[in-house]
Amino acid sequence: MITRAGWGLVAASALLYALGAPFGYAQSAVLAVAGVAAVGVSALWTLRGARLDVRREVTPVKVARGEPAVALLHVRNTGRWALSGLVARDTCRGTTVAVELPPLARRTSRTVSYRLPTRRRGETPVGPLLLDRGDPFGLARRSIAYGRPTLLLVRPRTVPLPSPHAGRRRHLDGLASRSAPNGAAGFNGLRDYVIGDDLRHIHWRSTARTGVLMVKELTDVNLPDTVAVLDNRHSSYEGDDEFELAVDVAASVACSVARERFPVRLFTGSGELLHAKGGPGEAEDVLDRLAVVEREPGAEPPLHALRRAGSGGVLVLVSGTFATLADAAAVRRRFDQVLFVRVGDPEPGAAPPSAPGVTVVQVSDLDDLATTWPR
């Protein structure tokens, strides 16, 4: 492919010939032919095949928004001739990253690295990777695609928060979780003793009656549940930056609960996004699901999601407008604790509104969340 410089040289050669030929200037004709010949030789130079072994790695493949992600490009010259003038071009989220490769002698390899943009969340295809080979004068270039695009998952940022535990004992011996530690919950039944059980939990009366060691089975009937609702209506935010902050807040809340092995349900205006039941590794699932959430003009108001969220435990509603505070206040009697988080810059000279039974938190930056979060 002829570059802009090559086409410019062709145009200049044609103009030079057109101006000099009518007056009999042989020098202009010679220069014009030399210019066109130079472009032709450059095109032939780039047509010569280059035998390359190209491999690209993206590390890490999952990264928090704003944190560095690096692509490692391994290039090996498997041909018999030295190569120079190689430029790698990678595309990531509409941004083209160009890296100039050092000259490659025969049977040698080089590794170069370059950073990828991670300012926005989402599944980001990296590639396809193009290797441009140009002539020494920049008059022609040949591009060859290598490999397939690699997916880079940019996830929300999070800050550690204390879990908003507000569960209540609703019955004396009801079963809420079998993962509760011994001694941390109420009596649920009897079972046979197995090696490793705490001897303090042996039920001696049943043991004397049956002749078999019997152990009290304990379960947690005060397991706190958390419902997190993210308002993803397009009209609730002034821009993408505010919505990104709202997603970071929702991710921080849900991950803090999931990392402590407590149940958490995550809703958006598009429906239930995740129901974590307190198992290991569910905080990673929270981040993966929230990585692909977008603003939607047709998303439902948070009140519709709250109608499907059940009752009890803690409710955390995240939005970019105080108009949604009324939705949190409308269901405050169904939950033990209700928190409303409004993201965005505060209005100058105006106090944030309040609602009975609702704790209002206003944050303009993710770092503010850790300091203003109720303890």
JSON list of C-alpha atoms in Angstrom, two decimals, residues 99-216:
[
{"chain": "A", "resi": 99, "resn": "VAL", "atom": "CA", "xyz": [4.66, 0.29, 18.87]},
{"chain": "A", "resi": 100, "resn": "GLU", "atom": "CA", "xyz": [7.82, 0.35, 16.77]},
{"chain": "A", "resi": 101, "resn": "LEU", "atom": "CA", "xyz": [9.71, -2.94, 16.83]},
{"chain": "A", "resi": 102, "resn": "PRO", "atom": "CA", "xyz": [13.51, -3.03, 16.87]},
{"chain": "A", "resi": 103, "resn": "PRO", "atom": "CA", "xyz": [15.30, -4.56, 13.85]},
{"chain": "A", "resi": 104, "resn": "LEU", "atom": "CA", "xyz": [15.16, -8.34, 13.76]},
{"chain": "A", "resi": 105, "resn": "ALA", "atom": "CA", "xyz": [18.16, -10.30, 12.59]},
{"chain": "A", "resi": 106, "resn": "ARG", "atom": "CA", "xyz": [17.59, -13.75, 11.12]},
{"chain": "A", "resi": 107, "resn": "ARG", "atom": "CA", "xyz": [16.45, -16.38, 13.65]},
{"chain": "A", "resi": 108, "resn": "THR", "atom": "CA", "xyz": [16.13, -13.84, 16.47]},
{"chain": "A", "resi": 109, "resn": "SER", "atom": "CA", "xyz": [13.16, -12.74, 18.56]},
{"chain": "A", "resi": 110, "resn": "ARG", "atom": "CA", "xyz": [12.11, -9.61, 20.41]},
{"chain": "A", "resi": 111, "resn": "THR", "atom": "CA", "xyz": [9.50, -8.88, 23.08]},
{"chain": "A", "resi": 112, "resn": "VAL", "atom": "CA", "xyz": [7.87, -5.48, 23.50]},
{"chain": "A", "resi": 113, "resn": "SER", "atom": "CA", "xyz": [5.14, -4.35, 25.89]},
{"chain": "A", "resi": 114, "resn": "TYR", "atom": "CA", "xyz": [2.59, -1.58, 25.78]},
{"chain": "A", "resi": 115, "resn": "ARG", "atom": "CA", "xyz": [-0.22, -0.42, 28.04]},
{"chain": "A", "resi": 116, "resn": "LEU", "atom": "CA", "xyz": [-3.89, -0.79, 27.15]},
{"chain": "A", "resi": 117, "resn": "PRO", "atom": "CA", "xyz": [-6.58, 1.79, 27.98]},
{"chain": "A", "resi": 118, "resn": "THR", "atom": "CA", "xyz": [-8.71, 0.76, 31.00]},
{"chain": "A", "resi": 119, "resn": "ARG", "atom": "CA", "xyz": [-10.63, 3.94, 31.78]},
{"chain": "A", "resi": 120, "resn": "ARG", "atom": "CA", "xyz": [-14.02, 2.43, 30.93]},
{"chain": "A", "resi": 121, "resn": "ARG", "atom": "CA", "xyz": [-15.57, -0.81, 32.16]},
{"chain": "A", "resi": 122, "resn": "GLY", "atom": "CA", "xyz": [-16.74, -3.60, 29.93]},
{"chain": "A", "resi": 123, "resn": "GLU", "atom": "CA", "xyz": [-15.63, -6.48, 27.77]},
{"chain": "A", "resi": 124, "resn": "THR", "atom": "CA", "xyz": [-12.97, -4.88, 25.62]},
{"chain": "A", "resi": 125, "resn": "PRO", "atom": "CA", "xyz": [-11.72, -6.72, 22.52]},
{"chain": "A", "resi": 126, "resn": "VAL", "atom": "CA", "xyz": [-7.99, -6.17, 22.03]},
{"chain": "A", "resi": 127, "resn": "GLY", "atom": "CA", "xyz": [-7.06, -6.50, 18.38]},
{"chain": "A", "resi": 128, "resn": "PRO", "atom": "CA", "xyz": [-6.82, -7.60, 15.71]},
{"chain": "A", "resi": 129, "resn": "LEU", "atom": "CA", "xyz": [-3.07, -7.11, 15.82]},
{"chain": "A", "resi": 130, "resn": "LEU", "atom": "CA", "xyz": [-1.59, -5.59, 12.66]},
{"chain": "A", "resi": 131, "resn": "LEU", "atom": "CA", "xyz": [2.10, -5.62, 11.77]},
{"chain": "A", "resi": 132, "resn": "ASP", "atom": "CA", "xyz": [3.10, -2.89, 9.33]},
{"chain": "A", "resi": 133, "resn": "ARG", "atom": "CA", "xyz": [6.25, -3.34, 7.30]},
{"chain": "A", "resi": 134, "resn": "GLY", "atom": "CA", "xyz": [7.48, -0.19, 5.57]},
{"chain": "A", "resi": 135, "resn": "ASP", "atom": "CA", "xyz": [10.37, 0.74, 3.35]},
{"chain": "A", "resi": 136, "resn": "PRO", "atom": "CA", "xyz": [13.26, 2.84, 4.71]},
{"chain": "A", "resi": 137, "resn": "PHE", "atom": "CA", "xyz": [11.83, 6.04, 3.15]},
{"chain": "A", "resi": 138, "resn": "GLY", "atom": "CA", "xyz": [8.24, 5.60, 4.34]},
{"chain": "A", "resi": 139, "resn": "LEU", "atom": "CA", "xyz": [6.79, 5.57, 0.81]},
{"chain": "A", "resi": 140, "resn": "ALA", "atom": "CA", "xyz": [4.99, 2.20, 1.01]},
{"chain": "A", "resi": 141, "resn": "ARG", "atom": "CA", "xyz": [3.62, -0.04, 3.74]},
{"chain": "A", "resi": 142, "resn": "ARG", "atom": "CA", "xyz": [2.19, -3.52, 3.98]},
{"chain": "A", "resi": 143, "resn": "SER", "atom": "CA", "xyz": [-0.12, -4.59, 6.83]},
{"chain": "A", "resi": 144, "resn": "ILE", "atom": "CA", "xyz": [-0.62, -8.19, 7.91]},
{"chain": "A", "resi": 145, "resn": "ALA", "atom": "CA", "xyz": [-3.09, -9.30, 10.62]},
{"chain": "A", "resi": 146, "resn": "TYR", "atom": "CA", "xyz": [-1.94, -11.87, 13.18]},
{"chain": "A", "resi": 147, "resn": "GLY", "atom": "CA", "xyz": [-4.03, -13.89, 15.59]},
{"chain": "A", "resi": 148, "resn": "ARG", "atom": "CA", "xyz": [-7.51, -13.22, 16.94]},
{"chain": "A", "resi": 149, "resn": "PRO", "atom": "CA", "xyz": [-8.78, -10.47, 19.23]},
{"chain": "A", "resi": 150, "resn": "THR", "atom": "CA", "xyz": [-8.32, -11.09, 22.96]},
{"chain": "A", "resi": 151, "resn": "LEU", "atom": "CA", "xyz": [-10.99, -10.12, 25.48]},
{"chain": "A", "resi": 152, "resn": "LEU", "atom": "CA", "xyz": [-9.94, -7.80, 28.30]},
{"chain": "A", "resi": 153, "resn": "LEU", "atom": "CA", "xyz": [-12.53, -7.49, 31.08]},
{"chain": "A", "resi": 154, "resn": "VAL", "atom": "CA", "xyz": [-12.39, -4.10, 32.79]},
{"chain": "A", "resi": 155, "resn": "ARG", "atom": "CA", "xyz": [-14.25, -4.38, 36.11]},
{"chain": "A", "resi": 156, "resn": "PRO", "atom": "CA", "xyz": [-15.42, -1.78, 38.63]},
{"chain": "A", "resi": 157, "resn": "ARG", "atom": "CA", "xyz": [-13.14, -0.26, 41.24]},
{"chain": "A", "resi": 158, "resn": "THR", "atom": "CA", "xyz": [-13.89, -1.11, 44.86]},
{"chain": "A", "resi": 159, "resn": "VAL", "atom": "CA", "xyz": [-12.98, 0.07, 48.34]},
{"chain": "A", "resi": 160, "resn": "PRO", "atom": "CA", "xyz": [-13.25, -2.12, 51.46]},
{"chain": "A", "resi": 161, "resn": "LEU", "atom": "CA", "xyz": [-16.36, -1.40, 53.54]},
{"chain": "A", "resi": 162, "resn": "PRO", "atom": "CA", "xyz": [-17.73, -2.86, 56.75]},
{"chain": "A", "resi": 163, "resn": "SER", "atom": "CA", "xyz": [-20.72, -5.03, 55.89]},
{"chain": "A", "resi": 164, "resn": "PRO", "atom": "CA", "xyz": [-24.04, -3.41, 56.89]},
{"chain": "A", "resi": 165, "resn": "HIS", "atom": "CA", "xyz": [-25.16, -6.26, 59.16]},
{"chain": "A", "resi": 166, "resn": "ALA", "atom": "CA", "xyz": [-28.66, -5.62, 60.43]},
{"chain": "A", "resi": 167, "resn": "GLY", "atom": "CA", "xyz": [-30.26, -9.04, 60.62]},
{"chain": "A", "resi": 168, "resn": "ARG", "atom": "CA", "xyz": [-32.82, -9.83, 63.32]},
{"chain": "A", "resi": 169, "resn": "ARG", "atom": "CA", "xyz": [-33.70, -13.05, 65.07]},
{"chain": "A", "resi": 170, "resn": "ARG", "atom": "CA", "xyz": [-37.09, -13.78, 63.52]},
{"chain": "A", "resi": 171, "resn": "HIS", "atom": "CA", "xyz": [-37.65, -17.21, 65.05]},
{"chain": "A", "resi": 172, "resn": "LEU", "atom": "CA", "xyz": [-36.04, -19.26, 67.75]},
{"chain": "A", "resi": 173, "resn": "ASP", "atom": "CA", "xyz": [-34.84, -22.36, 65.95]},
{"chain": "A", "resi": 174, "resn": "GLY", "atom": "CA", "xyz": [-35.29, -21.62, 62.24]},
{"chain": "A", "resi": 175, "resn": "LEU", "atom": "CA", "xyz": [-32.64, -22.79, 59.79]},
{"chain": "A", "resi": 176, "resn": "ALA", "atom": "CA", "xyz": [-30.96, -19.98, 57.87]},
{"chain": "A", "resi": 177, "resn": "SER", "atom": "CA", "xyz": [-27.51, -21.29, 57.06]},
{"chain": "A", "resi": 178, "resn": "ARG", "atom": "CA", "xyz": [-25.61, -24.54, 57.47]},
{"chain": "A", "resi": 179, "resn": "SER", "atom": "CA", "xyz": [-22.29, -22.77, 57.04]},
{"chain": "A", "resi": 180, "resn": "ALA", "atom": "CA", "xyz": [-22.46, -20.98, 60.40]},
{"chain": "A", "resi": 181, "resn": "PRO", "atom": "CA", "xyz": [-19.56, -21.72, 62.81]},
{"chain": "A", "resi": 182, "resn": "ASN", "atom": "CA", "xyz": [-20.28, -23.81, 65.86]},
{"chain": "A", "resi": 183, "resn": "GLY", "atom": "CA", "xyz": [-21.20, -21.76, 68.90]},
{"chain": "A", "resi": 184, "resn": "ALA", "atom": "CA", "xyz": [-22.27, -18.75, 66.83]},
{"chain": "A", "resi": 185, "resn": "ALA", "atom": "CA", "xyz": [-25.93, -19.67, 66.39]},
{"chain": "A", "resi": 186, "resn": "GLY", "atom": "CA", "xyz": [-28.98, -21.41, 67.82]},
{"chain": "A", "resi": 187, "resn": "PHE", "atom": "CA", "xyz": [-29.96, -25.05, 68.39]},
{"chain": "A", "resi": 188, "resn": "ASN", "atom": "CA", "xyz": [-31.44, -26.80, 65.36]},
{"chain": "A", "resi": 189, "resn": "GLY", "atom": "CA", "xyz": [-31.29, -30.54, 66.14]},
{"chain": "A", "resi": 190, "resn": "LEU", "atom": "CA", "xyz": [-29.20, -33.55, 67.12]},
{"chain": "A", "resi": 191, "resn": "ARG", "atom": "CA", "xyz": [-26.90, -35.73, 65.08]},
{"chain": "A", "resi": 192, "resn": "ASP", "atom": "CA", "xyz": [-24.33, -38.48, 65.64]},
{"chain": "A", "resi": 193, "resn": "TYR", "atom": "CA", "xyz": [-20.89, -37.49, 66.85]},
{"chain": "A", "resi": 194, "resn": "VAL", "atom": "CA", "xyz": [-18.10, -37.49, 64.27]},
{"chain": "A", "resi": 195, "resn": "ILE", "atom": "CA", "xyz": [-14.38, -37.18, 64.92]},
{"chain": "A", "resi": 196, "resn": "GLY", "atom": "CA", "xyz": [-13.41, -33.54, 65.24]},
{"chain": "A", "resi": 197, "resn": "ASP", "atom": "CA", "xyz": [-16.63, -32.25, 66.82]},
{"chain": "A", "resi": 198, "resn": "ASP", "atom": "CA", "xyz": [-16.32, -29.95, 69.79]},
{"chain": "A", "resi": 199, "resn": "LEU", "atom": "CA", "xyz": [-16.89, -32.03, 72.96]},
{"chain": "A", "resi": 200, "resn": "ARG", "atom": "CA", "xyz": [-18.63, -29.06, 74.55]},
{"chain": "A", "resi": 201, "resn": "HIS", "atom": "CA", "xyz": [-21.53, -29.55, 72.12]},
{"chain": "A", "resi": 202, "resn": "ILE", "atom": "CA", "xyz": [-22.26, -33.16, 73.13]},
{"chain": "A", "resi": 203, "resn": "HIS", "atom": "CA", "xyz": [-25.88, -33.57, 74.33]},
{"chain": "A", "resi": 204, "resn": "TRP", "atom": "CA", "xyz": [-25.32, -35.81, 77.37]},
{"chain": "A", "resi": 205, "resn": "ARG", "atom": "CA", "xyz": [-28.97, -36.60, 78.09]},
{"chain": "A", "resi": 206, "resn": "SER", "atom": "CA", "xyz": [-29.55, -38.00, 74.61]},
{"chain": "A", "resi": 207, "resn": "THR", "atom": "CA", "xyz": [-26.23, -39.79, 74.77]},
{"chain": "A", "resi": 208, "resn": "ALA", "atom": "CA", "xyz": [-27.23, -41.50, 78.03]},
{"chain": "A", "resi": 209, "resn": "ARG", "atom": "CA", "xyz": [-30.62, -42.46, 76.64]},
{"chain": "A", "resi": 210, "resn": "THR", "atom": "CA", "xyz": [-29.42, -43.85, 73.31]},
{"chain": "A", "resi": 211, "resn": "GLY", "atom": "CA", "xyz": [-25.99, -45.09, 74.22]},
{"chain": "A", "resi": 212, "resn": "VAL", "atom": "CA", "xyz": [-24.54, -43.21, 71.22]},
{"chain": "A", "resi": 213, "resn": "LEU", "atom": "CA", "xyz": [-22.68, -39.93, 71.37]},
{"chain": "A", "resi": 214, "resn": "MET", "atom": "CA", "xyz": [-25.07, -37.21, 70.16]},
{"chain": "A", "resi": 215, "resn": "VAL", "atom": "CA", "xyz": [-23.99, -33.67, 69.20]},
{"chain": "A", "resi": 216, "resn": "LYS", "atom": "CA", "xyz": [-26.11, -30.53, 69.05]}
]
